[in-house]
mmCIF file of C-alpha atoms and ligand atoms in Angstrom:
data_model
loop_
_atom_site.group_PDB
_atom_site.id
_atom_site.type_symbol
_atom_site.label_atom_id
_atom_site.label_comp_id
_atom_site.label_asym_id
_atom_site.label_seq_id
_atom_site.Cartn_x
_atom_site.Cartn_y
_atom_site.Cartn_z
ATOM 1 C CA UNK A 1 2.463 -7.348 -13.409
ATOM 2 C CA UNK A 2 4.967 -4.490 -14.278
ATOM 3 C CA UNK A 3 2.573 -1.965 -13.216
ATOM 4 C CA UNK A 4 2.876 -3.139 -9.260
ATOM 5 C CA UNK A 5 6.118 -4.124 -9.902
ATOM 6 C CA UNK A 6 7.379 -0.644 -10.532
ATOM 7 C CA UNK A 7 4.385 0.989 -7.982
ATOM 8 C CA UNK A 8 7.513 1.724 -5.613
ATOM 9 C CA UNK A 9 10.389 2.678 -7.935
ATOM 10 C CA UNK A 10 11.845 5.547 -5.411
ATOM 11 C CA UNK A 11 14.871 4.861 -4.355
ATOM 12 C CA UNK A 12 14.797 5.749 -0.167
ATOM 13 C CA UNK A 13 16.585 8.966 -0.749
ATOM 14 C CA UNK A 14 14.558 9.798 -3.543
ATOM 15 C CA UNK A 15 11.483 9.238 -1.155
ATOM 16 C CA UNK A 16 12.402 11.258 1.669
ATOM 17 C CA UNK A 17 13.859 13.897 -0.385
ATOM 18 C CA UNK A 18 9.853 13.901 -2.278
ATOM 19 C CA UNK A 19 8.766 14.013 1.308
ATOM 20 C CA UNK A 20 10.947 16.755 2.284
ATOM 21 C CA UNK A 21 9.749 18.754 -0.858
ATOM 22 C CA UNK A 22 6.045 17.793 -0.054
ATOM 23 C CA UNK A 23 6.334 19.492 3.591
ATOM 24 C CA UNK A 24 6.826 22.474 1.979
ATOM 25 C CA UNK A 25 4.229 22.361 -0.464
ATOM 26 C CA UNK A 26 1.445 20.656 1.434
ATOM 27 C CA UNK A 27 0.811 24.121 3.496
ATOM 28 C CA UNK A 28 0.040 25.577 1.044
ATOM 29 C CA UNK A 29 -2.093 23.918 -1.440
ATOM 30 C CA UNK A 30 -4.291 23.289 1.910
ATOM 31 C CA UNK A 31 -4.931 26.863 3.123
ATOM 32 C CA UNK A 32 -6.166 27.888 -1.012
ATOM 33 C CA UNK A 33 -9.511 26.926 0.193
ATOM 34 C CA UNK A 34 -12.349 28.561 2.016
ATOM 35 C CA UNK A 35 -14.596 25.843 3.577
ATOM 36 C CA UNK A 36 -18.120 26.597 2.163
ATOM 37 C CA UNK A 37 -20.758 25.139 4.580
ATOM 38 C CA UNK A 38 -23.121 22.494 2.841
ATOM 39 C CA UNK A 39 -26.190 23.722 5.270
ATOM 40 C CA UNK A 40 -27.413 22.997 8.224
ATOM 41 C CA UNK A 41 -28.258 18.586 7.297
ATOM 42 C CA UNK A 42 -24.771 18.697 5.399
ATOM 43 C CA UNK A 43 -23.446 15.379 6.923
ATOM 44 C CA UNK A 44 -20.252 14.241 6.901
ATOM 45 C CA UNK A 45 -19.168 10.369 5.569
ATOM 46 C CA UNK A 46 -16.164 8.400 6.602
ATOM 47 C CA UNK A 47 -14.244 5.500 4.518
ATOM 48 C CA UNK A 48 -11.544 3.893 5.665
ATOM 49 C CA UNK A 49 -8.596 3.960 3.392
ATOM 50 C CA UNK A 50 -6.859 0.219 3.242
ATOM 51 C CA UNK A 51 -6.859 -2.382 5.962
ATOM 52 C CA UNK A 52 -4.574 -3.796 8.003
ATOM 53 C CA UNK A 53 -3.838 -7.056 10.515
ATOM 54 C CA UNK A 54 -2.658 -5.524 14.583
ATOM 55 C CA UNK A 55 1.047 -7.112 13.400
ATOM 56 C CA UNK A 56 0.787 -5.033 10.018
ATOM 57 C CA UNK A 57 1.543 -8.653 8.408
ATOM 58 C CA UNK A 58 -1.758 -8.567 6.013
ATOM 59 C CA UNK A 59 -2.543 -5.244 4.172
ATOM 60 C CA UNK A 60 -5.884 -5.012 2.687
ATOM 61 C CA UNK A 61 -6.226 -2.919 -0.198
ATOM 62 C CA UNK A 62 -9.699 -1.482 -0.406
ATOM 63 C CA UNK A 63 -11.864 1.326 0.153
ATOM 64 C CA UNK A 64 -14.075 0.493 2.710
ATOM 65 C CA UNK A 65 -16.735 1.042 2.089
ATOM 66 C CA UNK A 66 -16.273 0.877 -1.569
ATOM 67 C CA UNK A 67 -19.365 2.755 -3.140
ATOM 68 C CA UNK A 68 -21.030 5.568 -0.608
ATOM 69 C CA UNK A 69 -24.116 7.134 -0.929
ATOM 70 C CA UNK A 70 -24.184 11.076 -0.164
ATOM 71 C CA UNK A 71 -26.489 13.886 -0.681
ATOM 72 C CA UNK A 72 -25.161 17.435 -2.237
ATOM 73 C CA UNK A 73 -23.735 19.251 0.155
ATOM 74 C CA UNK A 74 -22.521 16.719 2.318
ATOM 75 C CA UNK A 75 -18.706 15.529 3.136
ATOM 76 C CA UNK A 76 -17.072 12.577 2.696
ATOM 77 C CA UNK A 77 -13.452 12.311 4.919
ATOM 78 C CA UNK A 78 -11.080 9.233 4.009
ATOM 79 C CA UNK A 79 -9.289 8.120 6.872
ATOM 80 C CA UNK A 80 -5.713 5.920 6.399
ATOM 81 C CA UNK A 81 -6.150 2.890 7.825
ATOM 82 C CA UNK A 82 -2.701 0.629 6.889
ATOM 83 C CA UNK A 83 0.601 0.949 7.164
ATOM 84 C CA UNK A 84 0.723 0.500 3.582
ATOM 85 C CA UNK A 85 0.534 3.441 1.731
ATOM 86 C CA UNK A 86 -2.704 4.253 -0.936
ATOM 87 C CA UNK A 87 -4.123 7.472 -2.399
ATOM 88 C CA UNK A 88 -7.253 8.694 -2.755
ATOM 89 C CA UNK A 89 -7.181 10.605 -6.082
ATOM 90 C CA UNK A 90 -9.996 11.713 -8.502
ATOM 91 C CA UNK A 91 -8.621 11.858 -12.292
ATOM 92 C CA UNK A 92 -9.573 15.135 -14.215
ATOM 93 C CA UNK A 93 -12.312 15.196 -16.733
ATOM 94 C CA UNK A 94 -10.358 13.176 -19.717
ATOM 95 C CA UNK A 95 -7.581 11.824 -18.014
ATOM 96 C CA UNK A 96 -7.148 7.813 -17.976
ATOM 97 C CA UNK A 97 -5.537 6.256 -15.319
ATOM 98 C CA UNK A 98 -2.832 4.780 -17.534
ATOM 99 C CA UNK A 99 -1.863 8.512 -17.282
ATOM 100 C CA UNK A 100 -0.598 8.421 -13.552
ATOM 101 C CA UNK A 101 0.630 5.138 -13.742
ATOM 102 C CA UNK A 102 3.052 3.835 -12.483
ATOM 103 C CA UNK A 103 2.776 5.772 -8.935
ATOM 104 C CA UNK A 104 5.841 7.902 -9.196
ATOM 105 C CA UNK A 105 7.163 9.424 -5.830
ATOM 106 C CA UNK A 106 9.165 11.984 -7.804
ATOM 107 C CA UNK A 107 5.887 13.145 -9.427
ATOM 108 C CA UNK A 108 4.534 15.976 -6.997
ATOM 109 C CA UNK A 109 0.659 15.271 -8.586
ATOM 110 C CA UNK A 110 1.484 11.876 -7.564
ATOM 111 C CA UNK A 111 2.261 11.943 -3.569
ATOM 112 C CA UNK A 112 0.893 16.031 -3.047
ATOM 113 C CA UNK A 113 -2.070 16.941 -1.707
ATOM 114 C CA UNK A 114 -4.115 18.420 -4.852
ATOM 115 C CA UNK A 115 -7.197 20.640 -5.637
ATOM 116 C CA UNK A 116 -9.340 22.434 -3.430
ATOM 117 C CA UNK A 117 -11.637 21.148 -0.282
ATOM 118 C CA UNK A 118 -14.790 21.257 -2.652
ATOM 119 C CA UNK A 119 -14.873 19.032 -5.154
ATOM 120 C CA UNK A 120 -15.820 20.250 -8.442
ATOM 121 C CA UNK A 121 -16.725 17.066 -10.538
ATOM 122 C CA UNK A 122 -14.174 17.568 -13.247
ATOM 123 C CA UNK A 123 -10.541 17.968 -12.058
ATOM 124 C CA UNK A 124 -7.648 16.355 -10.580
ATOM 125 C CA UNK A 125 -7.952 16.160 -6.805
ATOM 126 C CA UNK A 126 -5.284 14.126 -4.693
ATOM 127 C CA UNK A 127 -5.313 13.309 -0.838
ATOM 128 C CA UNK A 128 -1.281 12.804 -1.349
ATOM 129 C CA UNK A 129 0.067 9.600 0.682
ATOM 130 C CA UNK A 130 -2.287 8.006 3.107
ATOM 131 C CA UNK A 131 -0.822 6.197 5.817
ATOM 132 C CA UNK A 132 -1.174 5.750 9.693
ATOM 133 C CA UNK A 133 2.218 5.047 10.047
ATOM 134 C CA UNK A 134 4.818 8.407 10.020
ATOM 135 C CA UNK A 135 8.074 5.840 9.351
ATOM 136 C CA UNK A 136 6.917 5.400 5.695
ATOM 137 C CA UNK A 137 9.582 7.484 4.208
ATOM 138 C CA UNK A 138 6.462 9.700 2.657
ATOM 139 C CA UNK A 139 4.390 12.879 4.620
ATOM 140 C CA UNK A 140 2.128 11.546 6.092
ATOM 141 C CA UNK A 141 -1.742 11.987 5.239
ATOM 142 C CA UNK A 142 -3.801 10.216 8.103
ATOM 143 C CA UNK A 143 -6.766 12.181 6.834
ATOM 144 C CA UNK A 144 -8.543 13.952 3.400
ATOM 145 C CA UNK A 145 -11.840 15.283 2.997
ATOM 146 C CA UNK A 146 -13.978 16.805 0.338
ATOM 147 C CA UNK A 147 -17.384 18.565 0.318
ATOM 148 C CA UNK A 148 -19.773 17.197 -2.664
ATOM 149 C CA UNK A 149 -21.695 20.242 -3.904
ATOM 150 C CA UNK A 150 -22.611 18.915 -7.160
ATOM 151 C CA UNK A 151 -24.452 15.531 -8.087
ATOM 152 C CA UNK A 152 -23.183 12.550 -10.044
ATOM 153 C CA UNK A 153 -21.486 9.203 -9.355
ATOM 154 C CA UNK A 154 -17.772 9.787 -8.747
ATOM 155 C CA UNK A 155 -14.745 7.064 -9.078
ATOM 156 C CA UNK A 156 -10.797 7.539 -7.510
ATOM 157 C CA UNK A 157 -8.335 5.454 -7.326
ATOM 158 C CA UNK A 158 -5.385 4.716 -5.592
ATOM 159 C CA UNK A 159 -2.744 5.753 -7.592
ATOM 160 C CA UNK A 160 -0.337 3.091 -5.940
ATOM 161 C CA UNK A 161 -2.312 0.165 -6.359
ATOM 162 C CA UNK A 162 -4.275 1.408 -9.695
ATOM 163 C CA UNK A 163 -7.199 -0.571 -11.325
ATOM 164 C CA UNK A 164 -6.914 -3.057 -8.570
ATOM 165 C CA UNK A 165 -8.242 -0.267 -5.745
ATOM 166 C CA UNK A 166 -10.838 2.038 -6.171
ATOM 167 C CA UNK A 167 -14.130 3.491 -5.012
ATOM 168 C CA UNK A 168 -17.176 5.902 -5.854
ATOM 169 C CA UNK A 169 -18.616 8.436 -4.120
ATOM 170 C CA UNK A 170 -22.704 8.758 -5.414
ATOM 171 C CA UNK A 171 -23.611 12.192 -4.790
ATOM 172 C CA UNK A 172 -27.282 12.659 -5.118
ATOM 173 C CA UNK A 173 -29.511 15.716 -4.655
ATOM 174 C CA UNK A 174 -30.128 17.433 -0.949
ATOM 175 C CA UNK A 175 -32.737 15.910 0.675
ATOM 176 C CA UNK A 176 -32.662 12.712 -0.927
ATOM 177 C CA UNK A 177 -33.061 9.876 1.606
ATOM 178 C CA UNK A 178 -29.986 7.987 2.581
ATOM 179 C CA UNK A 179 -30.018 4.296 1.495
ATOM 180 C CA UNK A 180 -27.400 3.542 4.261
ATOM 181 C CA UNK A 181 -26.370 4.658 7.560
ATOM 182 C CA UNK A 182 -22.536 4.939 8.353
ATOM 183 C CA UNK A 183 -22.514 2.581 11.024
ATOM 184 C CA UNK A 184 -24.115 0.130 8.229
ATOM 185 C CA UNK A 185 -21.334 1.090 6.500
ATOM 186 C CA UNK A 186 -19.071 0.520 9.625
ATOM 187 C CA UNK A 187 -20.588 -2.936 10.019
ATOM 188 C CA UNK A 188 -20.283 -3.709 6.025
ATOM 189 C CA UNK A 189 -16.649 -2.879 6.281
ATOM 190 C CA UNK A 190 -15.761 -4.446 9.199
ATOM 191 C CA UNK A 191 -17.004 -7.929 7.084
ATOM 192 C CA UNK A 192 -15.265 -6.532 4.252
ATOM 193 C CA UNK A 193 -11.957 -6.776 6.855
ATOM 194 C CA UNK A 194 -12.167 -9.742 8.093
ATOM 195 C CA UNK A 195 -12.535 -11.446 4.345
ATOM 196 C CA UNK A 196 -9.106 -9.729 3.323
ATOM 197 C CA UNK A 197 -7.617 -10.828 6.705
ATOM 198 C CA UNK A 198 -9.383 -14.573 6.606
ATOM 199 C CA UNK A 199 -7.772 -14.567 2.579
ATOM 200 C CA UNK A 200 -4.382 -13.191 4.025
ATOM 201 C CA UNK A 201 -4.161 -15.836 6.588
ATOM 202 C CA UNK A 202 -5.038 -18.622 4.079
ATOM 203 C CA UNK A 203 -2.112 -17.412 1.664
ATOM 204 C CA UNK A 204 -0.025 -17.348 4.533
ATOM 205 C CA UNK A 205 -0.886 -21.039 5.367
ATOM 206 C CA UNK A 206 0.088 -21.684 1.810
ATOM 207 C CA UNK A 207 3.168 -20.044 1.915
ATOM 208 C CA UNK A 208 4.415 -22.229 4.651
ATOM 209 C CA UNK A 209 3.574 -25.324 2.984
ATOM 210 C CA UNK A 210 5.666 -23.918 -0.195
ATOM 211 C CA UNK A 211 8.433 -23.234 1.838
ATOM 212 C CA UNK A 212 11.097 -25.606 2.511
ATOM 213 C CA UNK A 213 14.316 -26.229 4.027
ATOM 214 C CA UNK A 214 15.957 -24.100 0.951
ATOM 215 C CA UNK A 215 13.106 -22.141 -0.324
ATOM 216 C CA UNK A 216 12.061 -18.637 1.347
ATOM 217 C CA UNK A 217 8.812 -17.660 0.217
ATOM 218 C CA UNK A 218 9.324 -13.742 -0.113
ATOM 219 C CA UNK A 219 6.171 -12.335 0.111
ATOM 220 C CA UNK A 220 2.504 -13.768 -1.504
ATOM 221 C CA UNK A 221 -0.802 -11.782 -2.166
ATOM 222 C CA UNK A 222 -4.193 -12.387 -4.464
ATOM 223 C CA UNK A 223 -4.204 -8.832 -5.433
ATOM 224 C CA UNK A 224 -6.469 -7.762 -2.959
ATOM 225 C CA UNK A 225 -5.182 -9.295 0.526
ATOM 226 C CA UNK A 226 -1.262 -9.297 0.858
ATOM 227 C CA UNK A 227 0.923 -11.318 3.157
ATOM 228 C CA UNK A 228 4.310 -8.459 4.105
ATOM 229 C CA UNK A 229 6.118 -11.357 5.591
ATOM 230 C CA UNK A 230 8.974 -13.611 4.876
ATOM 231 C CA UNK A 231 8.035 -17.166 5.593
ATOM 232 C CA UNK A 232 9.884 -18.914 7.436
ATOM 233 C CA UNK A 233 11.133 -15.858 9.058
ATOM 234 C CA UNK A 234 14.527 -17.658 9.920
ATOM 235 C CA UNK A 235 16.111 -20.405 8.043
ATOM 236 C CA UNK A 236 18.937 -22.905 8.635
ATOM 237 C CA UNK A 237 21.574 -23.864 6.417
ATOM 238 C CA UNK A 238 24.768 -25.476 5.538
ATOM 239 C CA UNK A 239 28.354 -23.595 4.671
ATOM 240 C CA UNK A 240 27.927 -23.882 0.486
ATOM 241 C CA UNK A 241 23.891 -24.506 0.692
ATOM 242 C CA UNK A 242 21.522 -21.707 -1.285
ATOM 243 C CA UNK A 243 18.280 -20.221 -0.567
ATOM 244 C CA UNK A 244 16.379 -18.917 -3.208
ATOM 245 C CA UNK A 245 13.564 -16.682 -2.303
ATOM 246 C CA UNK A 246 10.365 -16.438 -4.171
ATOM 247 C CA UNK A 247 7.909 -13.776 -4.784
ATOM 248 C CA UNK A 248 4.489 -15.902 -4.703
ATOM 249 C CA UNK A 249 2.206 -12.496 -5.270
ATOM 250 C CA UNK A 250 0.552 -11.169 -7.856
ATOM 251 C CA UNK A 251 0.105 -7.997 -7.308
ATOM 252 C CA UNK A 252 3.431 -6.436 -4.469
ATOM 253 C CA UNK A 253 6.860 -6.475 -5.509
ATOM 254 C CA UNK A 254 9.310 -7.050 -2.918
ATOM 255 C CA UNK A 255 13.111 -6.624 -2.107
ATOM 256 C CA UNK A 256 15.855 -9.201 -0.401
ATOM 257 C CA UNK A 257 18.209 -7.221 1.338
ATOM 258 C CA UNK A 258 21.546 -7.668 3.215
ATOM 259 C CA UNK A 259 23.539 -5.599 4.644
ATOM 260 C CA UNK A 260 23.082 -1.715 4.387
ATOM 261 C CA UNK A 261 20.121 -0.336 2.718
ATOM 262 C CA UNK A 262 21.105 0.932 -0.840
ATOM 263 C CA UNK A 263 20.142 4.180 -2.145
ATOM 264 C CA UNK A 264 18.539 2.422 -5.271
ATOM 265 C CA UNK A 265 17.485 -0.564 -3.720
ATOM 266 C CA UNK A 266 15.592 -1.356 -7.244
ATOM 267 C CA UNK A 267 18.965 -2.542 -8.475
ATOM 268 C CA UNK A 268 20.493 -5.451 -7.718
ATOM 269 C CA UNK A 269 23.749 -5.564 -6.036
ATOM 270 C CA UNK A 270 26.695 -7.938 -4.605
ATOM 271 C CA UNK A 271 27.920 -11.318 -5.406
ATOM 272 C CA UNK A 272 24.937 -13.887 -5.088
ATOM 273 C CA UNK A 273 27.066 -16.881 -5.587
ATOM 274 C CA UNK A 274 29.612 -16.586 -2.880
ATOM 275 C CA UNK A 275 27.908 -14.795 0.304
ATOM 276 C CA UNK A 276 29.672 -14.139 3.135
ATOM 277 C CA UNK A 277 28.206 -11.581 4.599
ATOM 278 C CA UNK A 278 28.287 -7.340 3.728
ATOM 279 C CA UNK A 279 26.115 -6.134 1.162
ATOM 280 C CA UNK A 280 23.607 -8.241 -1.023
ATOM 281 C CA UNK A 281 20.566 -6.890 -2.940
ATOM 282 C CA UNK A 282 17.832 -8.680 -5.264
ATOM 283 C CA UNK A 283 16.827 -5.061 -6.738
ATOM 284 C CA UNK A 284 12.812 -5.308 -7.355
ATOM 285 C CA UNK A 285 11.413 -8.795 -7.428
ATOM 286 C CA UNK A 286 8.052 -8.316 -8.943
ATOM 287 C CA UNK A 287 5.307 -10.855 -8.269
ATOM 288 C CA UNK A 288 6.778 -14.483 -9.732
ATOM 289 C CA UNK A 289 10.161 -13.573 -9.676
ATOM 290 C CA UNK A 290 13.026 -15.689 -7.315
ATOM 291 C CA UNK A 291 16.215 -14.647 -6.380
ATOM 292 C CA UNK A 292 19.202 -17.347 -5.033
ATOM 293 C CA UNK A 293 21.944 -16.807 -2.879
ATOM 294 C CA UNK A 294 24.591 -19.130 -1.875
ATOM 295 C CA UNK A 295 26.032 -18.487 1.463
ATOM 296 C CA UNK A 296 30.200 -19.697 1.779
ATOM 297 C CA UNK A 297 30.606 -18.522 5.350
ATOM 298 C CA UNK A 298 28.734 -19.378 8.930
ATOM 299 C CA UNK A 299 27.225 -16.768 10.353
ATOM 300 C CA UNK A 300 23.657 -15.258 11.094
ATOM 301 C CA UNK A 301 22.630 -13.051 8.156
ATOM 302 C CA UNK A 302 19.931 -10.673 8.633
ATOM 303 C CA UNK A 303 17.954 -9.279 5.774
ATOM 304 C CA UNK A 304 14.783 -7.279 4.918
ATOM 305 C CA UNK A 305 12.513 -6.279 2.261
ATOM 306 C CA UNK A 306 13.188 -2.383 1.281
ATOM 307 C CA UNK A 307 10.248 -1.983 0.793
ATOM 308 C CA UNK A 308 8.117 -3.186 3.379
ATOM 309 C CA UNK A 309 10.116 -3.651 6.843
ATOM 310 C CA UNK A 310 8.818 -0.696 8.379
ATOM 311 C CA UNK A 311 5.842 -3.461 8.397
ATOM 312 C CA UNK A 312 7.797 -6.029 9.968
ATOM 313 C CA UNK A 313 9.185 -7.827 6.985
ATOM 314 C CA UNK A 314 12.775 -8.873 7.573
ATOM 315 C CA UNK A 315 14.161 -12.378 7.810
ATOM 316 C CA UNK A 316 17.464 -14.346 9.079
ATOM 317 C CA UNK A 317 19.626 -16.848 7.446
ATOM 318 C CA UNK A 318 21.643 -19.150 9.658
ATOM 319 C CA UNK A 319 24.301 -20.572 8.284
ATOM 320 C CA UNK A 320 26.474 -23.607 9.882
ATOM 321 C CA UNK A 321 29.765 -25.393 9.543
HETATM 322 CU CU1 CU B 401 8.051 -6.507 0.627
#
C-alpha cells in the first residue's frame, strides 16, 4: 500500500509553505476565465466531495454521487464535504494516473487550482485541495465547478486517494432528458453515507476488540470508510511496560507522535526503548505497520497522529509506579 502510504509525504512546513505559495497563485489561475452561459435550461449539478461522521472520526472517501448524468451546457459544482482532504482532478488526454501519483503537496498541478471554468474534454483540470475544514495546513477549496459544453463520459480522480476514489461526469447532448433528478441524487448519496459510516462504525467495533491492555490500535479503514481515531483513546500502564501501536488500515497511513510536532514528521525520531517523556516519533506507519514504545518514567504522555489530529486523532498514555 505504498501509494497511500506516501499520499501525505509533506512535511507540515512543507505544507503550509505549498499553501502559502498556492494563495498567491490561486487568484489568478481563477480570474483566466470568462464564464460562457450554457443557455437559458443550462442547469447546474452538485456532488459532494468525501463524507464525513459530526465527530470527523469516519471519513468517507467517495464522490457522491459517483456517476452524474448532465446535458451539454450544463454545470456540475463539487462541494467538500470532509475534513479529509480529496481532489477533484480530470487527467489530460494521455496522461495515466500513475503519472500524479503519489499526491505530492510540493507539486503545484497537484494541490493548485488548474484549467479554465469550461471544461474542454482533453486537458488537465484540478479543483486544488477540497476540504471544509481551513486548519488543514492546505488553501482551502470548499467549492469547484465546471461548465460541460461538449459531450462524452468523463472520469477524475482524487489525486490523494487515487484508483480507490473517483467519479464520471456523462455529458450528453442539450435537450436530452435527465435520467435523475438531484434530489434523487441527494437521496442516493445520503444511502451511500450512511453505508461508509455503518462500515466505519463496524471497524471501529473491531478495533476495540483488537485492542488490549498493551496494544493501541492506531488507526483502521477498508479502503473506502476510515476510522481517524486511536482506540482506546487513553491507556494505562506500568513504569517498564510497552505499547505498541498498530496500523489496522489498508488504505491511510498514520503517525504516533510525542512531544513537539517535527518538521518531517515522516521520519522517525527519539529513543523508543526508554521513554520518558520529550520527543518521540513513529515517522509514517503505512497500513499494517506497528510501532512499540517502552515508557521508563510515570507520567501522562500525550500524543497524536500528524497527520490527522486536526480530526480529533490524538491519544494518552498513563503510565504508573
Ligand atoms: Cu492518522
Amino acid at each position: 500500500m505504498t501509494r497511500q502510504a506516501e499520499n501525505h509525504l509533506a512535511p507540515r512546513l512543507l505544507r503550509l509553505l505549498i499553501a502559502f505559495t498556492a494563495a498567491i497563485l490561486l487568484p489568478v489561475s481563477v480570474c483566466g476565465a470568462a464564464a460562457a452561459d450554457g443557455g437559458k435550461s443550462a442547469r447546474t449539478w452538485t456532488v459532494q466531495v468525501g463524507s464525513e461522521s459530526s465527530d470527523q472520526a469516519i471519513q468517507g472517501m467517495a464522490f457522491l454521487p459517483e456517476n452524474i448524468y448532465v446535458n451539454a451546457g450544463d454545470k456540475v459544482t463539487w462541494r467538500a464535504n470532509s475534513a479529509e482532504i480529496h481532489t477533484v482532478t480530470f487527467l489530460a488526454e494521455g496522461q495515466s494516473l500513475d503519472s500524479t501519483q503519489p499526491f505530492n503537496p510540493a507539486v503545484p498541478a497537484d494541490v493548485t487550482q488548474m484549467g479554465s471554468k469550461d471544461y474542454d474534454g482533453h486537458s488537465y483540470y484540478n479543483s486544488g485541495v477540497m476540504t471544509n475544514v481551513s486548519d488543514s495546513g492546505f488553501v482551502q477549496v470548499k467549492k469547484y465547478t465546471l461548465a460541460f459544453a461538449n459531450q462524452g463520459d468523463f472520469t477524475y480522480y482524487c489525486l490523494v486517494h487515487g484508483m480507490a476514489m473517483k467519479g464520471t461526469v456523462h455529458v450528453r447532448a442539450a435537450g436530452t432528458e435527465y435520467p435523475y433528478s438531484q434530489s434523487q441524487y441527494d437521496h442516493q448519496s445520503e444511502k451511500r453515507e450512511r453505508t461508509i459510516l455503518r462500515d466505519g462504525e463496524r471497524q471501529w467495533d473491531v478495533a476495540r476488540d483488537q485492542a488490549g491492555p498493551h496494544t493501541v490500535i492506531a488507526g483502521t479503514d477498508n479502503g473506502t470508510s476510515m476510522v481517524m481515531r486511536f482506540v482506546q483513546q487513553k491507556i494505562e500502564i506500568r513504569v517498564g511496560e510497552s505499547v505498541t501501536f498498530v496500523n489496522n488500515g489498508m488504505g491511510a497511513p498514520h503517525t504516533v507522535t510525542f512531544g513537539t510536532e517535527p518538521a518531517n514528521f515522516l521520519a522517525p525520531l527519539g529513543d523508543r526503548d526508554h521513554f520518558s517523556g520529550g520527543d518521540l516519533n513513529s515517522g509514517l506507519m503505512p497500513p499494517g505497520s506497528s510501532f512499540k514504545v517502552t515508557f521508563t518514567k510515570a507520567g501522562e504522555f500525550d500524543y497524536i497522529c500528524a497527520l490527522h489530529d486536526y480530526m480529533g486523532m490524538k491519544g494518552t498514555v498513563e503510565v504508573r509506579d
